[in-house]
mmCIF file of C-alpha atoms in Angstrom:
data_model
loop_
_atom_site.group_PDB
_atom_site.id
_atom_site.type_symbol
_atom_site.label_atom_id
_atom_site.label_comp_id
_atom_site.label_asym_id
_atom_site.label_seq_id
_atom_site.Cartn_x
_atom_site.Cartn_y
_atom_site.Cartn_z
ATOM 1 C CA MET D 1313 0.000 0.000 0.000
ATOM 2 C CA ILE D 1314 2.786 2.417 0.954
ATOM 3 C CA GLN D 1315 4.722 1.531 -2.188
ATOM 4 C CA LYS D 1316 1.715 2.386 -4.379
ATOM 5 C CA SER D 1317 1.437 5.811 -2.701
ATOM 6 C CA ILE D 1318 5.033 6.867 -3.408
ATOM 7 C CA PRO D 1319 4.436 8.215 -6.963
ATOM 8 C CA SER D 1320 1.422 10.220 -5.735
ATOM 9 C CA LEU D 1321 3.599 11.801 -3.038
ATOM 10 C CA PHE D 1322 5.860 13.173 -5.794
ATOM 11 C CA THR D 1323 2.781 14.503 -7.599
ATOM 12 C CA ILE D 1324 1.402 16.126 -4.443
ATOM 13 C CA GLY D 1325 4.827 17.690 -3.880
ATOM 14 C CA ASN D 1326 4.625 19.083 -7.407
ATOM 15 C CA LEU D 1327 1.218 20.624 -6.606
ATOM 16 C CA MET D 1328 2.401 22.118 -3.308
ATOM 17 C CA LEU D 1329 5.418 23.700 -4.972
ATOM 18 C CA GLY D 1330 3.133 25.258 -7.552
ATOM 19 C CA MET D 1331 1.088 26.806 -4.745
ATOM 20 C CA PHE D 1332 4.267 28.007 -3.007
ATOM 21 C CA GLY D 1333 5.323 29.620 -6.273
ATOM 22 C CA ILE D 1334 2.035 31.527 -6.486
ATOM 23 C CA MET D 1335 2.324 32.773 -2.909
ATOM 24 C CA MET D 1336 5.977 33.777 -3.357
ATOM 25 C CA ALA D 1337 5.057 35.696 -6.499
ATOM 26 C CA PHE D 1338 2.483 37.715 -4.566
ATOM 27 C CA ASP D 1339 5.179 38.390 -1.945
ATOM 28 C CA GLY D 1340 7.446 39.755 -4.691
ATOM 29 C CA LYS D 1341 9.940 36.874 -4.494
ATOM 30 C CA ILE D 1342 10.013 36.258 -8.230
ATOM 31 C CA SER D 1343 13.305 34.317 -8.351
ATOM 32 C CA MET D 1344 12.209 31.892 -5.654
ATOM 33 C CA ALA D 1345 8.773 31.571 -7.248
ATOM 34 C CA ALA D 1346 10.436 30.525 -10.525
ATOM 35 C CA ILE D 1347 12.599 28.050 -8.603
ATOM 36 C CA MET D 1348 9.455 26.475 -7.124
ATOM 37 C CA VAL D 1349 8.180 25.830 -10.651
ATOM 38 C CA ILE D 1350 11.526 24.349 -11.693
ATOM 39 C CA ILE D 1351 11.638 21.988 -8.709
ATOM 40 C CA ALA D 1352 8.012 21.051 -9.431
ATOM 41 C CA MET D 1353 9.209 20.085 -12.927
ATOM 42 C CA LEU D 1354 11.748 17.757 -11.338
ATOM 43 C CA LEU D 1355 9.061 16.056 -9.241
ATOM 44 C CA ASP D 1356 6.757 15.869 -12.262
ATOM 45 C CA GLY D 1357 9.491 14.117 -14.205
ATOM 46 C CA LEU D 1358 10.022 11.623 -11.417
ATOM 47 C CA ASP D 1359 6.477 10.612 -10.483
ATOM 48 C CA GLY D 1360 5.778 8.713 -13.704
ATOM 49 C CA ARG D 1361 9.219 7.098 -13.739
ATOM 50 C CA VAL D 1362 8.840 6.021 -10.120
ATOM 51 C CA ALA D 1363 5.388 4.594 -10.849
ATOM 52 C CA ARG D 1364 6.750 2.566 -13.768
ATOM 53 C CA ALA D 1365 9.774 1.421 -11.782
ATOM 54 C CA LEU D 1366 7.558 0.239 -8.918
ATOM 55 C CA LYS D 1367 4.936 -1.118 -11.365
ATOM 56 C CA CYS D 1368 2.150 0.823 -9.673
ATOM 57 C CA GLU D 1369 0.803 3.039 -12.462
ATOM 58 C CA SER D 1370 -2.870 3.917 -12.049
ATOM 59 C CA GLU D 1371 -5.605 6.061 -13.580
ATOM 60 C CA PHE D 1372 -5.842 7.898 -10.246
ATOM 61 C CA GLY D 1373 -2.173 8.860 -10.489
ATOM 62 C CA LYS D 1374 -2.574 10.078 -14.079
ATOM 63 C CA GLU D 1375 -5.557 12.261 -13.199
ATOM 64 C CA LEU D 1376 -3.835 13.662 -10.105
ATOM 65 C CA ASP D 1377 -0.786 14.444 -12.216
ATOM 66 C CA SER D 1378 -2.840 16.411 -14.753
ATOM 67 C CA LEU D 1379 -4.661 18.395 -12.070
ATOM 68 C CA SER D 1380 -1.368 19.226 -10.378
ATOM 69 C CA ASP D 1381 0.193 20.279 -13.680
ATOM 70 C CA VAL D 1382 -2.584 22.804 -14.328
ATOM 71 C CA VAL D 1383 -1.684 24.557 -11.074
ATOM 72 C CA SER D 1384 2.107 24.212 -11.075
ATOM 73 C CA PHE D 1385 2.778 24.821 -14.780
ATOM 74 C CA GLY D 1386 -0.341 26.702 -15.845
ATOM 75 C CA VAL D 1387 -1.601 28.970 -13.076
ATOM 76 C CA ALA D 1388 1.675 29.486 -11.173
ATOM 77 C CA PRO D 1389 3.827 30.638 -14.162
ATOM 78 C CA ALA D 1390 0.994 32.890 -15.389
ATOM 79 C CA VAL D 1391 0.701 34.528 -11.961
ATOM 80 C CA ILE D 1392 4.485 34.914 -11.725
ATOM 81 C CA LEU D 1393 4.588 36.674 -15.098
ATOM 82 C CA TYR D 1394 1.560 38.823 -14.263
ATOM 83 C CA VAL D 1395 3.016 40.035 -10.965
ATOM 84 C CA SER D 1396 6.448 40.724 -12.464
ATOM 85 C CA SER D 1397 5.520 42.193 -15.850
ATOM 86 C CA LEU D 1398 1.837 42.609 -16.655
ATOM 87 C CA GLN D 1399 0.060 44.062 -13.638
ATOM 88 C CA ASP D 1400 0.883 47.636 -14.667
ATOM 89 C CA LEU D 1401 -0.988 47.169 -17.958
ATOM 90 C CA SER D 1402 -4.715 47.740 -18.344
ATOM 91 C CA SER D 1403 -6.697 45.174 -16.395
ATOM 92 C CA ALA D 1404 -8.473 43.861 -19.506
ATOM 93 C CA LEU D 1405 -5.197 43.146 -21.331
ATOM 94 C CA GLY D 1406 -3.174 41.896 -18.364
ATOM 95 C CA TRP D 1407 -5.907 39.636 -17.030
ATOM 96 C CA THR D 1408 -6.774 38.209 -20.460
ATOM 97 C CA VAL D 1409 -3.197 37.304 -21.384
ATOM 98 C CA THR D 1410 -2.621 35.841 -17.925
ATOM 99 C CA ALA D 1411 -5.770 33.715 -18.128
ATOM 100 C CA ILE D 1412 -5.108 32.440 -21.660
ATOM 101 C CA PHE D 1413 -1.972 30.550 -20.654
ATOM 102 C CA PRO D 1414 -3.489 28.190 -18.030
ATOM 103 C CA VAL D 1415 -6.619 27.750 -20.174
ATOM 104 C CA PHE D 1416 -4.560 26.557 -23.137
ATOM 105 C CA GLY D 1417 -2.487 24.449 -20.760
ATOM 106 C CA ALA D 1418 -5.643 22.728 -19.504
ATOM 107 C CA LEU D 1419 -6.754 22.107 -23.101
ATOM 108 C CA ARG D 1420 -3.364 20.591 -23.883
ATOM 109 C CA LEU D 1421 -3.559 18.265 -20.871
ATOM 110 C CA ALA D 1422 -7.113 17.209 -21.704
ATOM 111 C CA ARG D 1423 -6.076 16.329 -25.258
ATOM 112 C CA PHE D 1424 -3.072 14.423 -23.937
ATOM 113 C CA ASN D 1425 -5.316 12.352 -21.644
ATOM 114 C CA VAL D 1426 -7.851 11.320 -24.273
ATOM 115 C CA ARG D 1427 -5.830 11.012 -27.492
ATOM 116 C CA PRO D 1428 -3.176 8.369 -28.139
ATOM 117 C CA GLY D 1429 0.194 9.983 -28.676
ATOM 118 C CA VAL D 1430 2.994 9.294 -31.118
ATOM 119 C CA PRO D 1431 5.668 6.927 -29.696
ATOM 120 C CA GLY D 1432 8.692 8.946 -28.603
ATOM 121 C CA TYR D 1433 6.988 12.315 -29.077
ATOM 122 C CA PHE D 1434 4.588 14.757 -27.448
ATOM 123 C CA ILE D 1435 1.982 16.406 -29.664
ATOM 124 C CA GLY D 1436 2.243 20.060 -28.722
ATOM 125 C CA LEU D 1437 4.618 21.663 -26.243
ATOM 126 C CA PRO D 1438 4.277 19.891 -22.857
ATOM 127 C CA ILE D 1439 2.839 22.176 -20.206
ATOM 128 C CA PRO D 1440 5.786 21.667 -17.770
ATOM 129 C CA ALA D 1441 8.199 22.962 -20.426
ATOM 130 C CA ALA D 1442 5.918 25.865 -21.371
ATOM 131 C CA GLY D 1443 5.378 26.764 -17.708
ATOM 132 C CA GLY D 1444 9.097 26.539 -17.005
ATOM 133 C CA VAL D 1445 9.880 28.926 -19.869
ATOM 134 C CA LEU D 1446 7.228 31.414 -18.745
ATOM 135 C CA ALA D 1447 8.225 31.328 -15.063
ATOM 136 C CA THR D 1448 11.927 31.834 -15.784
ATOM 137 C CA LEU D 1449 11.216 34.426 -18.476
ATOM 138 C CA ALA D 1450 9.745 36.571 -15.707
ATOM 139 C CA LEU D 1451 13.255 36.996 -14.284
ATOM 140 C CA PHE D 1452 14.114 39.159 -17.294
ATOM 141 C CA ASN D 1453 11.272 41.611 -16.611
ATOM 142 C CA LYS D 1454 13.706 44.520 -16.123
ATOM 143 C CA ASP D 1455 15.376 43.873 -19.467
ATOM 144 C CA VAL D 1456 12.386 42.840 -21.582
ATOM 145 C CA SER D 1457 9.341 44.970 -22.377
ATOM 146 C CA ALA D 1458 5.759 43.996 -21.512
ATOM 147 C CA PRO D 1459 4.750 43.625 -25.209
ATOM 148 C CA PHE D 1460 7.488 41.013 -25.664
ATOM 149 C CA MET D 1461 6.217 39.151 -22.588
ATOM 150 C CA ILE D 1462 2.703 39.171 -24.041
ATOM 151 C CA VAL D 1463 3.888 37.812 -27.403
ATOM 152 C CA ALA D 1464 5.963 35.121 -25.664
ATOM 153 C CA THR D 1465 2.991 34.090 -23.504
ATOM 154 C CA LEU D 1466 0.662 33.826 -26.500
ATOM 155 C CA LEU D 1467 3.289 31.924 -28.517
ATOM 156 C CA LEU D 1468 3.813 29.398 -25.715
ATOM 157 C CA SER D 1469 0.041 29.038 -25.364
ATOM 158 C CA TYR D 1470 -0.283 28.319 -29.092
ATOM 159 C CA LEU D 1471 2.576 25.793 -29.062
ATOM 160 C CA MET D 1472 0.881 23.823 -26.280
ATOM 161 C CA VAL D 1473 -2.240 23.206 -28.371
ATOM 162 C CA SER D 1474 -0.404 22.912 -31.692
ATOM 163 C CA THR D 1475 0.286 19.638 -33.509
ATOM 164 C CA VAL D 1476 4.046 20.151 -33.428
ATOM 165 C CA LYS D 1477 5.971 17.049 -32.330
ATOM 166 C CA TYR D 1478 8.343 17.444 -29.383
ATOM 167 C CA PRO D 1479 10.789 14.740 -28.236
ATOM 168 C CA ASN D 1480 9.450 12.802 -25.250
ATOM 169 C CA PHE D 1481 12.102 12.178 -22.592
ATOM 170 C CA LYS D 1482 9.635 11.015 -19.920
ATOM 171 C CA LYS D 1483 9.639 7.459 -21.267
ATOM 172 C CA ILE D 1484 13.277 7.029 -20.303
ATOM 173 C CA GLY D 1485 13.138 4.360 -17.641
ATOM 174 C CA LEU D 1486 14.248 4.576 -14.025
ATOM 175 C CA PRO D 1487 15.712 1.450 -12.398
ATOM 176 C CA LYS D 1488 13.907 0.338 -9.254
ATOM 177 C CA LYS D 1489 17.104 0.755 -7.215
ATOM 178 C CA ALA D 1490 17.316 4.398 -8.287
ATOM 179 C CA VAL D 1491 13.980 5.154 -6.592
ATOM 180 C CA VAL D 1492 15.762 5.045 -3.236
ATOM 181 C CA GLY D 1493 18.196 7.736 -4.385
ATOM 182 C CA ALA D 1494 15.490 10.015 -5.849
ATOM 183 C CA PRO D 1495 14.886 11.920 -2.565
ATOM 184 C CA VAL D 1496 18.636 12.614 -2.304
ATOM 185 C CA VAL D 1497 18.666 14.016 -5.827
ATOM 186 C CA ILE D 1498 15.704 16.243 -4.983
ATOM 187 C CA VAL D 1499 17.289 17.522 -1.761
ATOM 188 C CA VAL D 1500 20.563 18.352 -3.540
ATOM 189 C CA ALA D 1501 18.702 20.057 -6.393
ATOM 190 C CA VAL D 1502 16.622 22.116 -3.956
ATOM 191 C CA ALA D 1503 19.722 23.142 -1.979
ATOM 192 C CA VAL D 1504 21.575 24.293 -5.105
ATOM 193 C CA ALA D 1505 18.514 26.114 -6.415
ATOM 194 C CA VAL D 1506 17.908 27.937 -3.123
ATOM 195 C CA VAL D 1507 21.548 29.060 -2.897
ATOM 196 C CA PHE D 1508 21.688 30.232 -6.528
ATOM 197 C CA PRO D 1509 18.028 30.880 -7.410
ATOM 198 C CA GLU D 1510 18.401 33.450 -10.194
ATOM 199 C CA GLN D 1511 21.428 31.825 -11.863
ATOM 200 C CA ILE D 1512 19.848 28.372 -11.907
ATOM 201 C CA ALA D 1513 16.514 29.724 -13.135
ATOM 202 C CA LYS D 1514 18.137 31.596 -16.014
ATOM 203 C CA LEU D 1515 20.142 28.516 -17.009
ATOM 204 C CA ILE D 1516 16.947 26.462 -17.046
ATOM 205 C CA PHE D 1517 15.305 29.184 -19.137
ATOM 206 C CA VAL D 1518 17.964 28.797 -21.839
ATOM 207 C CA LEU D 1519 17.558 25.004 -21.977
ATOM 208 C CA LEU D 1520 13.757 25.078 -22.005
ATOM 209 C CA GLY D 1521 13.734 27.972 -24.459
ATOM 210 C CA ILE D 1522 15.783 25.935 -26.938
ATOM 211 C CA TYR D 1523 13.352 23.022 -26.517
ATOM 212 C CA ALA D 1524 10.319 25.273 -27.124
ATOM 213 C CA LEU D 1525 11.902 26.997 -30.132
ATOM 214 C CA TYR D 1526 12.756 23.626 -31.653
ATOM 215 C CA GLY D 1527 9.078 22.893 -32.073
ATOM 216 C CA PHE D 1528 8.364 26.408 -33.323
ATOM 217 C CA LYS D 1529 11.038 25.976 -36.005
ATOM 218 C CA GLN D 1530 9.539 22.592 -36.918
ATOM 219 C CA ASN D 1531 6.169 24.266 -37.373
ATOM 220 C CA ILE D 1532 7.624 26.999 -39.601
ATOM 221 C CA ASP D 1533 9.476 24.405 -41.678
ATOM 222 C CA ARG D 1534 6.290 22.374 -42.098
ATOM 223 C CA LEU D 1535 4.271 25.410 -43.210
ATOM 224 C CA THR D 1536 7.039 26.412 -45.623
ATOM 225 C CA ALA D 1537 7.124 22.912 -47.089
ATOM 226 C CA ARG D 1538 3.348 22.982 -47.608
ATOM 227 C CA ARG D 1539 3.543 26.312 -49.425
ATOM 228 C CA ARG D 1540 6.310 25.022 -51.686
ATOM 229 C CA HIS D 1541 4.270 21.910 -52.441
ATOM 230 C CA ARG D 1542 1.212 24.017 -53.331
ATOM 231 C CA ARG D 1543 3.250 26.315 -55.585
ATOM 232 C CA ARG D 1544 4.839 23.307 -57.278
ATOM 233 C CA SER D 1545 1.422 21.717 -57.830
ATOM 234 C CA ARG D 1546 0.053 24.951 -59.291
ATOM 235 C CA SER D 1547 3.024 25.361 -61.624
ATOM 236 C CA GLU D 1548 2.680 21.737 -62.770
ATOM 237 C CA ASP D 1549 -1.035 22.288 -63.421
ATOM 238 C CA LYS D 1550 -0.266 25.386 -65.479
ATOM 239 C CA VAL D 1551 2.297 23.483 -67.535
ATOM 240 C CA TYR D 1552 -0.157 20.626 -68.060
ATOM 241 C CA HIS D 1553 -2.987 22.949 -69.148
ATOM 242 C CA SER D 1554 -0.696 24.905 -71.469
ATOM 243 C CA LYS D 1555 0.379 21.687 -73.183
ATOM 244 C CA ASN D 1556 -3.137 20.312 -73.476
ATOM 245 C CA GLY D 1557 -4.981 23.549 -73.926
#
């Protein structure tokens, strides 16, 4: 019984960190709020692996994971960005942009739960990655204008519900023996993050930003290829009609 509860404890930890991030954002502790989201990402990456390693996957765990993700990687990053960059804008604009992100995140999670995926890939940007980018992007609020933050938020929202394929690293297995060492890894990661919150958060931003842009580039390449195919088809039709006209 206890063994079956271990993965859910990681998920609950993910949810609690998301709530801590929201509260820290309201207290003006933006760097630590972003760190809470990053650590929540670590727990989110471990809960499924631990469940598979212990052979105790369940529908309850999957649903709990999705509900936690909406808070930790949808609501929390949006609140962090709003408090750091958007609250000085008009209420209609700031509130709308802030609300769009978790709404699209929830849509992405719902689609993920009901549609079979592609082996080795996510369809659309995973909400933990999108939330991680948004939360850490908030650290650059003094260097980046509010319009840029709005565009970035809307772009991340679109990528979550897009059909772009992103590499899936969550299927990488975790040996059962490694489950024992998982809490040590978490403690070390938390200690490093608390000592160097802004530096770690900005490093994570670079890594997650590259991951998010990869899919965006894939989408642009796909649209470009479609346009070329259409132009080629039209030119071939013109040649055919001119020969047979």
